[in-house]
Amino acid sequence: MMRSLSLSTRLTATFTVITAVCFILVGWLLYRAAEQRIYAQDETNLVLSARHLRRFVAELDSIADLKAHQDRMVVSVLGDPSNALRIVDDTGQIIADHNPTGFPVDLQPAVPTGQRILTSMLRTWRDDHGLSIRGVAVTGQLRDGTHVTIAVARSLADREALLRHYRRDMALRLLAGLIAAIVLSHLLVRRALRPLRSMAIDAATIHAQSLHKRLTAGNAPAELHALSGALNDMLDRLEGGFARVWQFTVDLAHDLRTPIGNLRGTNEVALAHPRTPAEYQALLGSNIEECDRVSRTIESVLFLARADNPQFALQRAPLDVGTELERITEYFEGLASEAGVHIKVQGRATVHADRDLFRRAVGNLLSNALRYTPPGETITLLAERSDGAVMIAVENPGEGIPPEHLAQLFDRFYRVDRSRNDSANSTGLGLSIVKSIMELHGGRVSVDSQPHGMTRFTLWFPGD
Ligand SMILES: Nc1ncnc2c1ncn2[C@@H]1O[C@H](COP(=O)(O)OP(=O)(O)OP(=O)(O)O)[C@@H](O)[C@H]1O
Ligand SMILES: [Mg+2]
């Protein structure tokens, strides 16, 4: 795979292209302006000379007079060896000719006597070497009525050479400027990206063990402040996530230590003295209970880990909530009559959910309710549609949950009264599993509890 270009290379390339385009554009405009200025000067001179000569001729009497004053006429084009003057009479005979460089002079078509000479009348032609000549021919009239043709012209060879030099000089200077622009923009870009590099160096030093470290933007530009802010926020979240995983590990170890400690303790005590078969039986029975608790914890932890995986596949199907709640109630019937508690089911609704997970969530809430409902009281399972969502509530009377515990109730391993609930049938994972199941379904779970009144857990399933 081709390595992608670095940011500084890209920026330098962009600057270079922009600079080159600007240089070329400005250079071209300057060149055009210079060219126009040079030619405009020459053109004005040619037109002024032609006008002057025609006026001069008009004041002469005859061809002879003209010949006599030839030198005075030549003076008007002297001083610049590129200029030429030629006067011919109407028979085509040359009367005056001044042409130091000897380029061809065009006599046709001539501007008629009465017509004003303008720059637009100038013509351009070429000599044998392809060099340009610009000039104009005009007709003048002597006092005796004779017509003469006056041609003034200028070789543009020197101008073209000048412009050629100018073009070459300009190209060289533009090239030098461009090289300077590349070097400077490269240096500037490197300088501007320095904070980015230092952020990368900072980021490279952050590991799972040093998640408390943060990136410093220092005096970097505002955009990088936003980036480092966002990355630091991400680190905050990762740090929080890591802390939770760590806490979970600690809690899990702690939770497994108790039953294993119990197992070991009771077995040790039992082995200290000879026991009757009945005593051994009781011991094995309690061993099995502890083992059950350990395997329940492990099973719950595995479930939570699987549910955390984004690839967890839900088997959603439309469920008739009334029927499902009746089923779950039947399942808990034995436990309920043992505790002397009644279970009542109310309302109907349909949810689009995974049947096993639905049963597990409601079952966890019902098993909690059974544990905290005083004998003779009734637990209510309620299904209802509200605002497009379906809510399923499990409500039981009892002591209630003190408000300060409500926020953490759904945390893993959280129990309100550890000493009381640390019995064989409590892992403290039940409600966190309910929460996970609801999140998998895009819903949520909430709790509401009155001291010495009703405790109500509500599952909210989003509407279809
Ligand atoms: N209906 C309820 N009435 C009073 N307290 C409750 C009720 N339901 C839950 N709690 C409190 O919330 C705590 C957490 O419940 P959760 O179901 O997560 O764990 P658990 O019931 O202790 O363990 P497990 O469900 O694994 O057997 C319980 O220990 C209990 O203190
Ligand atoms: Mg529970």
Coordinates of C-alpha atoms and ligand atoms in Angstrom, one line a residue:
M1 CA 0.0 0.0 0.0
M2 CA 1.3 3.5 -0.8
R3 CA 2.1 5.5 2.2
S4 CA -0.2 8.5 2.4
L5 CA 1.4 11.9 2.0
S6 CA 2.2 13.7 5.2
L7 CA 0.2 16.8 6.2
S8 CA 3.2 19.1 5.9
T9 CA 3.9 17.7 2.4
R10 CA 0.3 18.3 1.4
L11 CA 0.3 21.8 2.8
T12 CA 3.6 22.7 1.2
A13 CA 2.4 21.4 -2.1
T14 CA -0.8 23.4 -1.9
F15 CA 1.1 26.6 -1.0
T16 CA 3.5 26.0 -3.8
V17 CA 0.7 25.6 -6.4
I18 CA -1.1 28.7 -5.1
T19 CA 2.2 30.7 -5.1
A20 CA 3.0 29.4 -8.6
V21 CA -0.4 30.3 -10.0
C22 CA -0.2 33.8 -8.4
F23 CA 3.3 34.4 -9.6
I24 CA 2.5 33.4 -13.2
L25 CA -0.7 35.5 -13.2
V26 CA 1.0 38.6 -11.8
G27 CA 4.1 38.0 -14.0
W28 CA 2.0 37.7 -17.1
L29 CA 0.0 40.9 -16.2
L30 CA 3.2 42.9 -15.5
Y31 CA 4.7 41.6 -18.8
R32 CA 1.6 42.6 -20.8
A33 CA 1.6 46.1 -19.1
A34 CA 5.3 46.6 -19.9
E35 CA 4.9 45.4 -23.5
Q36 CA 1.9 47.8 -24.1
R37 CA 3.8 50.7 -22.6
I38 CA 6.8 50.2 -24.8
Y39 CA 4.9 49.8 -28.0
A40 CA 2.5 52.6 -27.1
Q41 CA 5.4 55.0 -26.8
D42 CA 6.8 54.0 -30.2
E43 CA 3.4 54.2 -31.8
T44 CA 2.8 57.8 -30.5
N45 CA 6.3 58.8 -31.8
L46 CA 5.5 57.3 -35.3
V47 CA 2.2 59.1 -35.5
L48 CA 3.6 62.4 -34.3
S49 CA 6.5 62.2 -36.8
A50 CA 4.1 61.4 -39.7
R51 CA 1.8 64.3 -38.8
H52 CA 4.8 66.6 -38.4
L53 CA 6.3 65.6 -41.8
R54 CA 3.0 66.0 -43.6
R55 CA 2.6 69.5 -42.2
F56 CA 6.2 70.3 -43.1
V57 CA 5.8 69.1 -46.7
A58 CA 2.7 71.2 -47.1
E59 CA 4.8 74.3 -46.5
L60 CA 7.3 73.4 -49.2
D61 CA 6.9 74.8 -52.7
S62 CA 8.2 72.0 -54.9
I63 CA 10.1 68.7 -55.1
A64 CA 13.3 70.7 -55.5
D65 CA 12.4 72.7 -52.3
L66 CA 11.8 69.4 -50.6
K67 CA 15.1 68.0 -51.7
A68 CA 16.8 71.1 -50.4
H69 CA 15.1 70.7 -47.0
Q70 CA 15.7 66.9 -46.8
D71 CA 18.0 67.1 -43.9
R72 CA 15.6 69.1 -41.8
M73 CA 13.0 66.4 -42.4
V74 CA 15.4 63.6 -41.5
V75 CA 16.1 65.4 -38.2
S76 CA 12.5 64.5 -37.1
V77 CA 13.4 60.8 -37.1
L78 CA 17.0 61.0 -36.1
G79 CA 18.3 60.0 -32.7
D80 CA 17.0 56.5 -32.9
P81 CA 18.8 54.3 -35.4
S82 CA 15.8 52.0 -35.5
N83 CA 13.7 54.7 -37.2
A84 CA 13.5 55.0 -41.0
L85 CA 12.0 57.7 -43.3
R86 CA 11.4 57.5 -47.0
I87 CA 9.8 60.0 -49.3
V88 CA 8.9 59.1 -52.9
D89 CA 7.2 61.3 -55.5
D90 CA 4.2 60.2 -57.5
T91 CA 6.4 58.5 -60.1
G92 CA 7.8 56.3 -57.4
Q93 CA 11.2 57.9 -57.4
I94 CA 12.9 58.2 -54.0
I95 CA 13.4 61.8 -53.0
A96 CA 14.6 61.2 -49.4
D97 CA 15.7 58.0 -47.7
H98 CA 17.0 57.6 -44.2
N99 CA 17.2 54.0 -43.0
P100 CA 20.4 53.2 -41.1
T101 CA 19.5 49.5 -40.4
G102 CA 18.2 49.0 -43.9
F103 CA 14.9 47.2 -43.2
P104 CA 12.1 47.1 -45.9
V105 CA 9.8 50.1 -45.8
D106 CA 6.2 49.6 -46.9
L107 CA 4.7 52.5 -48.9
Q108 CA 1.2 51.2 -49.5
P109 CA -1.5 51.9 -48.6
A110 CA -0.9 55.5 -47.8
V111 CA -3.2 57.6 -45.6
P112 CA -4.8 60.2 -48.0
T113 CA -3.9 63.8 -47.6
G114 CA -7.0 65.1 -45.9
Q115 CA -7.3 62.2 -43.4
R116 CA -6.1 62.6 -39.9
I117 CA -3.3 60.2 -38.9
L118 CA -4.2 57.9 -36.0
T119 CA -2.4 55.1 -34.1
S120 CA -4.9 52.6 -35.5
M121 CA -3.6 53.2 -39.0
L122 CA -0.2 51.9 -38.1
R123 CA 0.7 48.6 -39.7
T124 CA 3.2 45.9 -38.9
W125 CA 5.2 43.9 -41.4
R126 CA 8.3 41.7 -41.2
D127 CA 11.7 41.7 -42.8
D128 CA 13.5 38.6 -44.2
H129 CA 14.7 37.5 -40.8
G130 CA 11.1 37.6 -39.4
L131 CA 11.7 40.7 -37.3
S132 CA 8.8 43.1 -37.0
I133 CA 8.6 46.6 -38.4
R134 CA 5.9 49.0 -37.5
G135 CA 5.1 52.1 -39.5
V136 CA 2.7 54.2 -41.6
A137 CA 2.7 55.7 -45.0
V138 CA 0.9 59.0 -45.6
T139 CA 0.3 61.2 -48.7
G140 CA 1.5 64.8 -48.4
Q141 CA 0.9 67.7 -50.9
L142 CA 3.4 70.4 -51.8
R143 CA 2.3 73.9 -52.4
D144 CA 2.6 73.3 -56.2
G145 CA 0.1 70.5 -55.9
T146 CA 2.5 67.6 -56.3
H147 CA 1.8 64.6 -54.2
V148 CA 4.5 62.7 -52.3
T149 CA 4.3 59.6 -50.2
I150 CA 6.0 59.9 -46.8
A151 CA 6.7 56.6 -44.9
V152 CA 7.9 56.5 -41.3
A153 CA 8.7 53.2 -39.8
R154 CA 10.5 51.7 -36.8
S155 CA 12.1 48.3 -36.5
L156 CA 10.8 46.5 -33.4
A157 CA 13.9 44.2 -33.3
D158 CA 15.4 46.0 -30.3
R159 CA 12.0 46.1 -28.5
E160 CA 11.4 42.4 -29.1
A161 CA 14.9 41.6 -27.9
L162 CA 14.2 43.7 -24.8
L163 CA 11.0 41.9 -24.1
R164 CA 12.7 38.6 -24.6
H165 CA 15.3 39.5 -22.0
Y166 CA 12.5 40.7 -19.8
R167 CA 10.7 37.4 -20.1
R168 CA 13.7 35.4 -19.3
D169 CA 14.7 37.6 -16.3
M170 CA 11.2 37.4 -15.0
A171 CA 11.0 33.6 -15.4
L172 CA 14.3 33.2 -13.5
R173 CA 13.1 35.5 -10.7
L174 CA 9.7 33.8 -10.5
L175 CA 11.5 30.4 -10.3
A176 CA 13.7 31.8 -7.5
G177 CA 10.6 33.2 -5.8
L178 CA 8.9 29.9 -6.1
I179 CA 11.8 28.0 -4.6
A180 CA 11.9 30.5 -1.7
A181 CA 8.1 30.0 -1.3
I182 CA 8.5 26.2 -1.1
V183 CA 11.3 26.4 1.4
L184 CA 9.6 29.0 3.5
S185 CA 6.2 27.3 3.4
H186 CA 7.8 24.0 4.3
L187 CA 9.5 25.6 7.3
L188 CA 6.3 27.5 8.4
V189 CA 4.2 24.4 8.1
R190 CA 6.6 22.3 10.1
R191 CA 6.6 25.0 12.7
A192 CA 2.8 25.2 12.7
L193 CA 2.5 21.4 13.1
R194 CA 5.0 21.2 15.9
P195 CA 2.2 21.1 18.6
L196 CA 0.6 18.3 16.7
R197 CA 3.8 16.3 16.9
S198 CA 4.2 17.0 20.6
M199 CA 0.6 15.9 21.1
A200 CA 1.5 12.6 19.3
I201 CA 4.5 12.2 21.6
D202 CA 2.3 12.8 24.7
A203 CA -0.3 10.4 23.4
A204 CA 2.3 7.7 22.8
T205 CA 3.2 7.7 26.5
I206 CA -0.4 6.9 27.6
H207 CA -1.0 3.3 28.5
A208 CA -3.6 1.4 30.5
Q209 CA -1.5 2.0 33.6
S210 CA -1.2 5.8 32.9
L211 CA -4.7 6.7 31.9
H212 CA -4.7 9.6 34.3
K213 CA -2.2 11.5 32.0
R214 CA -3.7 14.1 29.7
L215 CA -2.6 15.8 26.5
T216 CA -1.4 19.4 26.8
A217 CA -2.2 21.8 24.0
G218 CA 0.0 24.6 25.4
N219 CA 0.1 27.5 23.0
A220 CA -1.1 25.5 20.1
P221 CA -3.7 27.0 17.8
A222 CA -7.4 26.8 18.8
E223 CA -8.2 23.9 16.5
L224 CA -5.7 21.8 18.3
H225 CA -7.1 22.8 21.6
A226 CA -10.5 21.4 20.5
L227 CA -8.8 18.2 19.3
S228 CA -6.8 17.8 22.6
G229 CA -10.0 18.6 24.5
A230 CA -11.9 15.9 22.7
L231 CA -9.1 13.4 23.2
N232 CA -8.8 14.2 26.9
D233 CA -12.6 13.8 27.2
M234 CA -12.2 10.4 25.5
L235 CA -9.4 9.6 28.0
D236 CA -11.8 10.6 30.9
R237 CA -14.3 8.1 29.6
L238 CA -11.7 5.4 29.1
E239 CA -10.4 6.0 32.5
G240 CA -13.9 5.7 33.9
G241 CA -14.5 2.5 32.0
F242 CA -11.2 1.0 33.1
A243 CA -12.0 2.0 36.7
R244 CA -15.4 0.2 36.4
V245 CA -13.8 -2.9 34.9
W246 CA -11.3 -2.9 37.7
Q247 CA -14.0 -2.4 40.4
F248 CA -16.0 -5.2 38.8
T249 CA -13.0 -7.5 39.0
V250 CA -12.4 -6.7 42.6
D251 CA -16.1 -7.2 43.5
L252 CA -16.2 -10.4 41.6
A253 CA -13.1 -11.7 43.4
H254 CA -14.6 -10.6 46.7
D255 CA -17.9 -12.2 45.9
L256 CA -16.3 -15.6 45.0
R257 CA -14.1 -15.5 48.1
T258 CA -17.0 -15.6 50.5
P259 CA -18.6 -18.9 49.3
I260 CA -15.3 -20.5 48.8
G261 CA -14.2 -19.4 52.3
N262 CA -17.5 -20.9 53.6
L263 CA -16.9 -24.1 51.8
R264 CA -13.4 -24.5 53.1
G265 CA -14.4 -23.5 56.7
T266 CA -17.4 -25.8 57.1
N267 CA -15.4 -28.7 55.5
E268 CA -12.5 -28.1 57.8
V269 CA -14.7 -28.0 60.9
A270 CA -16.5 -31.2 59.8
L271 CA -13.2 -33.0 59.3
A272 CA -11.9 -32.0 62.8
H273 CA -14.0 -34.7 64.5
P274 CA -15.7 -37.9 63.4
R275 CA -19.3 -37.1 62.3
T276 CA -22.5 -39.1 61.9
P277 CA -23.7 -39.8 58.3
A278 CA -26.6 -37.3 58.9
E279 CA -24.1 -34.6 59.7
Y280 CA -22.1 -35.4 56.6
Q281 CA -25.3 -35.3 54.6
A282 CA -26.1 -31.8 55.9
L283 CA -22.6 -30.7 55.1
L284 CA -22.8 -31.9 51.5
G285 CA -26.1 -30.2 51.2
S286 CA -24.7 -26.9 52.2
N287 CA -21.7 -27.5 50.0
I288 CA -24.0 -27.9 47.0
E289 CA -25.8 -24.7 48.0
E290 CA -22.5 -22.8 48.0
C291 CA -21.5 -24.3 44.7
D292 CA -24.8 -23.3 43.2
R293 CA -24.2 -19.7 44.4
V294 CA -20.7 -19.7 42.8
S295 CA -22.0 -21.0 39.5
R296 CA -24.9 -18.5 39.5
T297 CA -22.5 -15.7 40.0
I298 CA -20.2 -17.0 37.2
E299 CA -23.2 -17.5 34.9
S300 CA -24.4 -14.0 35.6
V301 CA -21.0 -12.5 35.0
L302 CA -20.7 -14.4 31.7
F303 CA -24.1 -13.1 30.7
L304 CA -23.2 -9.5 31.4
A305 CA -19.9 -9.9 29.5
R306 CA -21.8 -11.3 26.5
A307 CA -24.4 -8.6 26.7
D308 CA -21.6 -5.9 26.7
N309 CA -20.4 -7.3 23.3
P310 CA -21.8 -5.1 20.5
Q311 CA -22.3 -8.2 18.4
F312 CA -24.8 -9.7 20.9
A313 CA -27.6 -11.0 18.7
L314 CA -31.2 -10.5 20.0
Q315 CA -33.9 -13.0 18.8
R316 CA -36.7 -10.5 18.7
A317 CA -40.2 -11.6 18.2
P318 CA -43.6 -10.0 19.0
L319 CA -44.5 -11.1 22.6
D320 CA -48.0 -11.1 24.1
V321 CA -47.0 -9.5 27.5
G322 CA -50.1 -10.8 29.3
T323 CA -49.4 -14.4 28.4
E324 CA -45.7 -14.0 29.2
L325 CA -46.4 -12.5 32.6
E326 CA -48.9 -15.4 33.5
R327 CA -46.1 -17.9 32.5
I328 CA -43.5 -16.2 34.7
T329 CA -46.0 -16.1 37.6
E330 CA -46.7 -19.8 37.3
Y331 CA -43.0 -20.5 37.4
F332 CA -42.7 -18.5 40.7
E333 CA -46.0 -19.9 42.1
G334 CA -44.1 -22.4 44.4
L335 CA -41.8 -19.7 45.9
A336 CA -44.7 -17.3 46.3
S337 CA -46.9 -19.7 48.3
E338 CA -43.9 -20.6 50.4
A339 CA -43.5 -16.9 51.3
G340 CA -47.2 -16.5 51.7
V341 CA -47.3 -13.8 49.0
H342 CA -49.9 -13.4 46.2
I343 CA -49.0 -12.4 42.6
K344 CA -51.5 -10.5 40.4
V345 CA -51.2 -9.8 36.7
Q346 CA -52.9 -6.7 35.1
G347 CA -53.1 -5.2 31.6
R348 CA -52.3 -6.4 28.1
A349 CA -49.7 -5.2 25.6
T350 CA -47.4 -6.5 22.9
V351 CA -43.6 -6.0 22.8
H352 CA -41.0 -6.8 20.2
A353 CA -38.4 -8.5 22.3
D354 CA -36.2 -11.5 22.9
R355 CA -38.4 -14.0 24.8
D356 CA -35.7 -15.5 27.0
L357 CA -34.3 -12.2 27.9
F358 CA -37.7 -10.7 28.6
R359 CA -38.5 -13.6 30.9
R360 CA -35.1 -13.2 32.6
A361 CA -35.6 -9.5 33.2
V362 CA -39.1 -9.8 34.6
G363 CA -38.1 -13.0 36.6
N364 CA -35.2 -11.1 38.2
L365 CA -37.6 -8.3 39.3
L366 CA -40.2 -10.8 40.6
S367 CA -37.6 -12.8 42.5
N368 CA -36.5 -9.5 44.3
A369 CA -40.1 -8.6 45.0
L370 CA -40.8 -12.0 46.5
R371 CA -37.8 -11.6 48.8
Y372 CA -38.9 -8.2 50.1
T373 CA -42.7 -8.6 50.3
P374 CA -44.1 -9.3 53.7
P375 CA -46.2 -12.5 54.0
G376 CA -49.9 -12.0 53.2
E377 CA -49.2 -9.1 50.8
T378 CA -49.6 -8.9 47.0
I379 CA -47.1 -8.3 44.2
T380 CA -48.6 -6.7 41.1
L381 CA -47.3 -7.3 37.5
L382 CA -48.6 -4.5 35.3
A383 CA -48.5 -4.0 31.5
E384 CA -49.4 -0.8 29.9
R385 CA -48.9 1.2 26.7
S386 CA -47.9 4.8 27.2
D387 CA -46.8 7.3 24.6
G388 CA -46.0 4.6 22.1
A389 CA -43.8 2.8 24.5
V390 CA -44.7 -0.3 26.5
M391 CA -44.1 -0.3 30.2
I392 CA -44.0 -3.4 32.4
A393 CA -44.0 -2.8 36.1
V394 CA -43.3 -5.0 39.1
E395 CA -44.7 -3.5 42.2
N396 CA -44.5 -4.8 45.8
P397 CA -45.3 -3.4 49.2
G398 CA -42.5 -3.6 51.8
E399 CA -39.9 -1.6 53.7
G400 CA -38.9 0.1 50.5
I401 CA -35.4 1.2 49.3
P402 CA -33.8 4.3 51.0
P403 CA -33.5 7.0 48.3
E404 CA -29.7 7.3 48.7
H405 CA -29.3 3.8 47.3
L406 CA -31.5 4.2 44.2
A407 CA -28.8 5.7 42.0
Q408 CA -26.5 2.7 42.4
L409 CA -29.1 0.0 42.6
F410 CA -28.4 -1.1 39.0
D411 CA -24.6 -1.3 39.5
R412 CA -23.0 -4.7 39.4
F413 CA -22.7 -6.4 42.8
Y414 CA -24.6 -3.5 44.5
R415 CA -26.8 -4.6 47.4
V416 CA -28.6 -2.2 49.8
D417 CA -27.8 -4.1 52.9
R418 CA -24.8 -6.3 52.4
S419 CA -24.9 -8.0 55.7
R420 CA -28.5 -9.0 55.4
N421 CA -28.5 -9.9 51.7
D422 CA -25.2 -11.7 51.6
S423 CA -27.1 -15.0 51.8
A424 CA -26.7 -17.9 49.5
N425 CA -29.3 -16.6 47.1
S426 CA -28.0 -13.1 46.5
T427 CA -25.3 -12.2 44.0
G428 CA -26.1 -8.5 43.6
L429 CA -26.1 -8.9 39.8
G430 CA -29.8 -9.3 39.2
L431 CA -30.7 -5.7 38.5
S432 CA -27.6 -5.0 36.5
I433 CA -28.7 -7.9 34.2
V434 CA -32.1 -6.3 34.0
K435 CA -30.5 -3.0 33.0
S436 CA -28.3 -4.8 30.4
I437 CA -31.3 -6.6 28.9
M438 CA -33.2 -3.3 28.6
E439 CA -30.2 -1.5 27.0
L440 CA -30.0 -4.4 24.4
H441 CA -33.6 -3.7 23.6
G442 CA -33.1 0.1 23.3
G443 CA -35.2 0.6 26.4
R444 CA -34.5 1.3 30.0
V445 CA -35.4 0.4 33.5
S446 CA -36.4 2.8 36.3
V447 CA -37.2 2.4 40.0
D448 CA -39.5 4.3 42.4
S449 CA -39.7 3.4 46.1
Q450 CA -41.7 4.8 49.0
P451 CA -40.3 4.2 52.5
H452 CA -42.6 1.6 54.1
G453 CA -44.8 1.8 51.0
M454 CA -44.7 0.5 47.4
T455 CA -41.5 -0.3 45.5
R456 CA -42.0 -0.3 41.8
F457 CA -39.5 -1.3 39.1
T458 CA -40.6 -0.4 35.5
L459 CA -39.2 -1.8 32.3
W460 CA -39.7 0.6 29.3
F461 CA -39.7 -1.0 25.9
P462 CA -39.6 1.4 23.0
G463 CA -42.6 1.4 20.6
D464 CA -42.2 -0.2 17.2
Ligands
LIG1 N1 -38.4 -5.1 45.5 C1 -37.3 -4.7 46.2 N2 -37.6 -4.2 47.5 C2 -36.5 -3.8 48.2 N3 -35.3 -3.8 47.9 C3 -35.0 -4.3 46.7 C4 -36.0 -4.7 45.8 N4 -35.4 -5.2 44.6 C5 -34.1 -5.0 44.8 N5 -33.8 -4.5 46.0 C6 -32.5 -4.2 46.5 O1 -31.6 -4.0 45.4 C7 -30.4 -4.8 45.6 C8 -29.9 -5.3 44.3 O2 -30.8 -6.2 43.7 P1 -30.3 -7.3 42.7 O3 -31.4 -8.0 42.1 O4 -29.4 -6.6 41.8 O5 -29.4 -8.2 43.6 P2 -29.8 -9.3 44.6 O6 -31.3 -9.5 44.5 O7 -29.2 -9.0 45.9 O8 -29.0 -10.6 44.0 P3 -29.6 -11.6 42.9 O9 -30.6 -10.9 42.2 O10 -28.4 -11.9 42.1 O11 -30.1 -12.8 43.7 C9 -30.9 -5.9 46.5 O12 -29.8 -6.5 47.2 C10 -31.9 -5.2 47.4 O13 -31.2 -4.6 48.5
MG2 MG -32.2 -9.9 42.6

